[in-house]
Amino acid sequence: RKEVEQDPGPFNVPEGATVAFNCTYSNSASQSFFWYRQDCRKEPKLLMSVYSSGNEDGRFTAQLNRASQYISLLIRDSKLSDSATYLCVVIPARRDDKIIFGKGTRLHILP
Amino acid sequence: DAGVIQSPRHEVTEMGQEVTLRCKPISGHNSLFWYRQTMMRGLELLIYFNNNVPIDDSGMPEDRFSAKMPNASFSTLKIQPSEPRDSAVYFCASFQYGYGYTFGSGTRLTVV
C-alpha cells in the first residue's frame, strides 16, 4: 500500500449533492490528520483537522477510521465554490518520520 | 502575522542559469518545508528543517538542488544549473504541531 493514497478523481457532482472521498494511509502509528483544500494555481490551505471522534464544520464532516486506516471528508449541499482539489495530510507519531501529503482528489461541482 | 512569505512569485529563466527561491516562515514555527508541485507528481517534499537544521533531504532530486536555513526567519532553495524539467511550483510551508501547515503562495518557476 502506498504511504498515503487518494482517488485523483475528478469527481463531477451536481450542485446541492453530497459527496464523500477517502484517504488511506499505511503507517498505523500515524498521529494526526488534516484535510487541505487547494484552488487552481493557489497554495493549499487548511480546511479542517480530523479528530478520532470525527468533527463537523458546517457542511463539512471529517472522520477517522483507525482500524481500516483511512480518513474521509463529506461535503453536504455542495456549492460551486467547493470546486477544488482536496489533499489529505498524515502526521506521524514520531517526529523524525516523514509527513505525507496525498496527491489530492479533484472535485468539480456542476451547476 | 503576514503568513509564510515567498519570493519571487514567478521566475522565468534560461536553462543553465542559477535560480534562488526565498522563504520567510511564520515566526515561532519550528519546522520549514520545501515542496515542489507538478500536475504529474503532485506535491513532493524536497527537504525540511527542524529548528533550522536539515532533517530529511531525501526528496532533493539531485546535487543541482541545495537548501539552507541560516536562521529561524529565512530559508533559500537554490537550483544550479537549472533545467527545463525543474519547471514547477515550489512551495515553502512552515509547520507547528497542533496547528498544521501554513503554505506560502509559491514560486512558479519556468525554465526555458
PDB file of N, CA, C and O in Angstrom, chain A residues 20-60:
ATOM      1  N   ALA A  20     -18.474  12.440  -0.986  1.00  0.00           N
ATOM      2  CA  ALA A  20     -17.515  11.993   0.031  1.00  0.00           C
ATOM      3  C   ALA A  20     -16.333  11.353  -0.654  1.00  0.00           C
ATOM      4  O   ALA A  20     -16.482  10.690  -1.688  1.00  0.00           O
ATOM      5  N   PHE A  21     -15.164  11.571  -0.090  1.00  0.00           N
ATOM      6  CA  PHE A  21     -13.992  10.848  -0.575  1.00  0.00           C
ATOM      7  C   PHE A  21     -13.075  10.504   0.585  1.00  0.00           C
ATOM      8  O   PHE A  21     -13.138  11.114   1.646  1.00  0.00           O
ATOM      9  N   ASN A  22     -12.254   9.505   0.330  1.00  0.00           N
ATOM     10  CA  ASN A  22     -11.407   8.938   1.369  1.00  0.00           C
ATOM     11  C   ASN A  22      -9.939   9.155   1.083  1.00  0.00           C
ATOM     12  O   ASN A  22      -9.533   9.461  -0.040  1.00  0.00           O
ATOM     13  N   CYS A  23      -9.165   8.928   2.121  1.00  0.00           N
ATOM     14  CA  CYS A  23      -7.715   8.953   2.026  1.00  0.00           C
ATOM     15  C   CYS A  23      -7.197   7.809   2.885  1.00  0.00           C
ATOM     16  O   CYS A  23      -7.483   7.768   4.089  1.00  0.00           O
ATOM     17  N   THR A  24      -6.485   6.879   2.285  1.00  0.00           N
ATOM     18  CA  THR A  24      -5.958   5.751   3.052  1.00  0.00           C
ATOM     19  C   THR A  24      -4.486   5.993   3.373  1.00  0.00           C
ATOM     20  O   THR A  24      -3.774   6.662   2.614  1.00  0.00           O
ATOM     21  N   TYR A  25      -4.056   5.452   4.497  1.00  0.00           N
ATOM     22  CA  TYR A  25      -2.663   5.627   4.906  1.00  0.00           C
ATOM     23  C   TYR A  25      -2.110   4.290   5.394  1.00  0.00           C
ATOM     24  O   TYR A  25      -2.856   3.428   5.856  1.00  0.00           O
ATOM     25  N   SER A  26      -0.802   4.149   5.283  1.00  0.00           N
ATOM     26  CA  SER A  26      -0.195   2.854   5.584  1.00  0.00           C
ATOM     27  C   SER A  26       0.450   2.786   6.966  1.00  0.00           C
ATOM     28  O   SER A  26       0.594   1.698   7.526  1.00  0.00           O
ATOM     29  N   ASN A  27       0.838   3.924   7.510  1.00  0.00           N
ATOM     30  CA  ASN A  27       1.537   3.929   8.787  1.00  0.00           C
ATOM     31  C   ASN A  27       0.529   3.916   9.929  1.00  0.00           C
ATOM     32  O   ASN A  27      -0.098   4.930  10.236  1.00  0.00           O
ATOM     33  N   SER A  28       0.386   2.775  10.561  1.00  0.00           N
ATOM     34  CA  SER A  28      -0.617   2.642  11.621  1.00  0.00           C
ATOM     35  C   SER A  28      -0.285   3.502  12.831  1.00  0.00           C
ATOM     36  O   SER A  28      -1.141   3.749  13.666  1.00  0.00           O
ATOM     37  N   ALA A  29       0.953   3.977  12.912  1.00  0.00           N
ATOM     38  CA  ALA A  29       1.343   4.815  14.044  1.00  0.00           C
ATOM     39  C   ALA A  29       1.087   6.288  13.781  1.00  0.00           C
ATOM     40  O   ALA A  29       1.500   7.135  14.572  1.00  0.00           O
ATOM     41  N   SER A  30       0.427   6.593  12.672  1.00  0.00           N
ATOM     42  CA  SER A  30       0.158   7.998  12.357  1.00  0.00           C
ATOM     43  C   SER A  30      -0.658   8.634  13.463  1.00  0.00           C
ATOM     44  O   SER A  30      -1.562   8.022  14.035  1.00  0.00           O
ATOM     45  N   GLN A  31      -0.336   9.894  13.724  1.00  0.00           N
ATOM     46  CA  GLN A  31      -0.882  10.535  14.921  1.00  0.00           C
ATOM     47  C   GLN A  31      -2.026  11.489  14.623  1.00  0.00           C
ATOM     48  O   GLN A  31      -3.028  11.480  15.310  1.00  0.00           O
ATOM     49  N   SER A  32      -1.834  12.317  13.630  1.00  0.00           N
ATOM     50  CA  SER A  32      -2.877  13.315  13.356  1.00  0.00           C
ATOM     51  C   SER A  32      -3.030  13.507  11.856  1.00  0.00           C
ATOM     52  O   SER A  32      -2.151  13.157  11.071  1.00  0.00           O
ATOM     53  N   PHE A  33      -4.182  14.066  11.523  1.00  0.00           N
ATOM     54  CA  PHE A  33      -4.602  14.078  10.125  1.00  0.00           C
ATOM     55  C   PHE A  33      -5.299  15.407   9.827  1.00  0.00           C
ATOM     56  O   PHE A  33      -5.970  15.972  10.684  1.00  0.00           O
ATOM     57  N   PHE A  34      -5.108  15.851   8.598  1.00  0.00           N
ATOM     58  CA  PHE A  34      -5.730  17.113   8.188  1.00  0.00           C
ATOM     59  C   PHE A  34      -6.260  16.967   6.770  1.00  0.00           C
ATOM     60  O   PHE A  34      -5.724  16.196   5.973  1.00  0.00           O
ATOM     61  N   TRP A  35      -7.268  17.758   6.470  1.00  0.00           N
ATOM     62  CA  TRP A  35      -7.680  17.959   5.083  1.00  0.00           C
ATOM     63  C   TRP A  35      -7.310  19.381   4.682  1.00  0.00           C
ATOM     64  O   TRP A  35      -7.586  20.339   5.415  1.00  0.00           O
ATOM     65  N   TYR A  36      -6.700  19.479   3.497  1.00  0.00           N
ATOM     66  CA  TYR A  36      -6.367  20.769   2.914  1.00  0.00           C
ATOM     67  C   TYR A  36      -7.138  20.931   1.619  1.00  0.00           C
ATOM     68  O   TYR A  36      -7.437  19.954   0.923  1.00  0.00           O
ATOM     69  N   ARG A  37      -7.405  22.174   1.291  1.00  0.00           N
ATOM     70  CA  ARG A  37      -8.071  22.491   0.034  1.00  0.00           C
ATOM     71  C   ARG A  37      -7.109  23.317  -0.796  1.00  0.00           C
ATOM     72  O   ARG A  37      -6.458  24.240  -0.290  1.00  0.00           O
ATOM     73  N   GLN A  38      -7.023  22.974  -2.089  1.00  0.00           N
ATOM     74  CA  GLN A  38      -6.165  23.750  -2.978  1.00  0.00           C
ATOM     75  C   GLN A  38      -6.960  24.175  -4.199  1.00  0.00           C
ATOM     76  O   GLN A  38      -7.472  23.328  -4.943  1.00  0.00           O
ATOM     77  N   ASP A  39      -7.062  25.480  -4.387  1.00  0.00           N
ATOM     78  CA  ASP A  39      -7.676  26.020  -5.588  1.00  0.00           C
ATOM     79  C   ASP A  39      -6.638  26.109  -6.690  1.00  0.00           C
ATOM     80  O   ASP A  39      -5.428  26.163  -6.428  1.00  0.00           O
ATOM     81  N   CYS A  40      -7.131  26.163  -7.927  1.00  0.00           N
ATOM     82  CA  CYS A  40      -6.240  26.166  -9.078  1.00  0.00           C
ATOM     83  C   CYS A  40      -5.231  27.314  -8.971  1.00  0.00           C
ATOM     84  O   CYS A  40      -5.601  28.470  -8.723  1.00  0.00           O
ATOM     85  N   ARG A  41      -3.966  26.983  -9.117  1.00  0.00           N
ATOM     86  CA  ARG A  41      -2.877  27.954  -9.135  1.00  0.00           C
ATOM     87  C   ARG A  41      -2.715  28.699  -7.792  1.00  0.00           C
ATOM     88  O   ARG A  41      -2.192  29.805  -7.744  1.00  0.00           O
ATOM     89  N   LYS A  42      -3.189  28.073  -6.730  1.00  0.00           N
ATOM     90  CA  LYS A  42      -3.038  28.665  -5.402  1.00  0.00           C
ATOM     91  C   LYS A  42      -2.351  27.661  -4.482  1.00  0.00           C
ATOM     92  O   LYS A  42      -2.187  26.500  -4.821  1.00  0.00           O
ATOM     93  N   GLU A  43      -1.982  28.132  -3.292  1.00  0.00           N
ATOM     94  CA  GLU A  43      -1.368  27.235  -2.332  1.00  0.00           C
ATOM     95  C   GLU A  43      -2.432  26.436  -1.576  1.00  0.00           C
ATOM     96  O   GLU A  43      -3.573  26.871  -1.422  1.00  0.00           O
ATOM     97  N   PRO A  44      -2.064  25.266  -1.058  1.00  0.00           N
ATOM     98  CA  PRO A  44      -3.005  24.515  -0.211  1.00  0.00           C
ATOM     99  C   PRO A  44      -3.307  25.304   1.060  1.00  0.00           C
ATOM    100  O   PRO A  44      -2.425  25.946   1.629  1.00  0.00           O
ATOM    101  N   LYS A  45      -4.560  25.214   1.482  1.00  0.00           N
ATOM    102  CA  LYS A  45      -4.969  25.886   2.728  1.00  0.00           C
ATOM    103  C   LYS A  45      -5.700  24.890   3.604  1.00  0.00           C
ATOM    104  O   LYS A  45      -6.460  24.052   3.121  1.00  0.00           O
ATOM    105  N   LEU A  46      -5.470  25.025   4.903  1.00  0.00           N
ATOM    106  CA  LEU A  46      -6.089  24.110   5.854  1.00  0.00           C
ATOM    107  C   LEU A  46      -7.606  24.214   5.795  1.00  0.00           C
ATOM    108  O   LEU A  46      -8.165  25.309   5.922  1.00  0.00           O
ATOM    109  N   LEU A  47      -8.243  23.075   5.610  1.00  0.00           N
ATOM    110  CA  LEU A  47      -9.703  23.011   5.621  1.00  0.00           C
ATOM    111  C   LEU A  47     -10.187  22.610   7.007  1.00  0.00           C
ATOM    112  O   LEU A  47     -10.976  23.312   7.618  1.00  0.00           O
ATOM    113  N   MET A  48      -9.699  21.481   7.477  1.00  0.00           N
ATOM    114  CA  MET A  48     -10.075  21.052   8.816  1.00  0.00           C
ATOM    115  C   MET A  48      -9.159  19.952   9.317  1.00  0.00           C
ATOM    116  O   MET A  48      -8.552  19.230   8.537  1.00  0.00           O
ATOM    117  N   SER A  49      -9.068  19.869  10.620  1.00  0.00           N
ATOM    118  CA  SER A  49      -8.363  18.771  11.261  1.00  0.00           C
ATOM    119  C   SER A  49      -9.303  17.578  11.334  1.00  0.00           C
ATOM    120  O   SER A  49     -10.521  17.726  11.244  1.00  0.00           O
ATOM    121  N   VAL A  50      -8.726  16.415  11.522  1.00  0.00           N
ATOM    122  CA  VAL A  50      -9.532  15.198  11.636  1.00  0.00           C
ATOM    123  C   VAL A  50      -9.268  14.604  13.012  1.00  0.00           C
ATOM    124  O   VAL A  50      -8.140  14.209  13.303  1.00  0.00           O
ATOM    125  N   TYR A  51     -10.291  14.557  13.830  1.00  0.00           N
ATOM    126  CA  TYR A  51     -10.139  14.033  15.188  1.00  0.00           C
ATOM    127  C   TYR A  51     -10.668  12.609  15.253  1.00  0.00           C
ATOM    128  O   TYR A  51     -11.485  12.181  14.433  1.00  0.00           O
ATOM    129  N   SER A  52     -10.200  11.898  16.256  1.00  0.00           N
ATOM    130  CA  SER A  52     -10.619  10.497  16.407  1.00  0.00           C
ATOM    131  C   SER A  52     -12.126  10.371  16.512  1.00  0.00           C
ATOM    132  O   SER A  52     -12.720   9.404  16.026  1.00  0.00           O
ATOM    133  N   SER A  53     -12.746  11.349  17.137  1.00  0.00           N
ATOM    134  CA  SER A  53     -14.196  11.292  17.345  1.00  0.00           C
ATOM    135  C   SER A  53     -14.954  11.848  16.153  1.00  0.00           C
ATOM    136  O   SER A  53     -16.178  11.913  16.159  1.00  0.00           O
ATOM    137  N   GLY A  54     -14.219  12.267  15.132  1.00  0.00           N
ATOM    138  CA  GLY A  54     -14.869  12.901  13.983  1.00  0.00           C
ATOM    139  C   GLY A  54     -15.163  14.351  14.303  1.00  0.00           C
ATOM    140  O   GLY A  54     -15.267  14.744  15.466  1.00  0.00           O
ATOM    141  N   ASN A  55     -15.252  15.163  13.291  1.00  0.00           N
ATOM    142  CA  ASN A  55     -15.602  16.554  13.536  1.00  0.00           C
ATOM    143  C   ASN A  55     -16.351  17.132  12.351  1.00  0.00           C
ATOM    144  O   ASN A  55     -16.233  16.652  11.229  1.00  0.00           O
ATOM    145  N   GLU A  56     -17.132  18.134  12.681  1.00  0.00           N
ATOM    146  CA  GLU A  56     -18.020  18.730  11.688  1.00  0.00           C
ATOM    147  C   GLU A  56     -17.817  20.231  11.706  1.00  0.00           C
ATOM    148  O   GLU A  56     -17.656  20.842  12.770  1.00  0.00           O
ATOM    149  N   ASP A  57     -17.819  20.818  10.513  1.00  0.00           N
ATOM    150  CA  ASP A  57     -17.703  22.263  10.404  1.00  0.00           C
ATOM    151  C   ASP A  57     -18.651  22.697   9.295  1.00  0.00           C
ATOM    152  O   ASP A  57     -18.317  22.609   8.112  1.00  0.00           O
ATOM    153  N   GLY A  58     -19.833  23.074   9.700  1.00  0.00           N
ATOM    154  CA  GLY A  58     -20.828  23.463   8.705  1.00  0.00           C
ATOM    155  C   GLY A  58     -21.209  22.296   7.819  1.00  0.00           C
ATOM    156  O   GLY A  58     -21.650  21.246   8.295  1.00  0.00           O
ATOM    157  N   ARG A  59     -21.001  22.439   6.540  1.00  0.00           N
ATOM    158  CA  ARG A  59     -21.375  21.394   5.588  1.00  0.00           C
ATOM    159  C   ARG A  59     -20.315  20.282   5.477  1.00  0.00           C
ATOM    160  O   ARG A  59     -20.525  19.312   4.761  1.00  0.00           O
ATOM    161  N   PHE A  60     -19.227  20.454   6.169  1.00  0.00           N
ATOM    162  CA  PHE A  60     -18.098  19.531   6.046  1.00  0.00           C
ATOM    163  C   PHE A  60     -17.996  18.638   7.289  1.00  0.00           C
ATOM    164  O   PHE A  60     -18.062  19.135   8.417  1.00  0.00           O
TER     165      PHE A  60
END
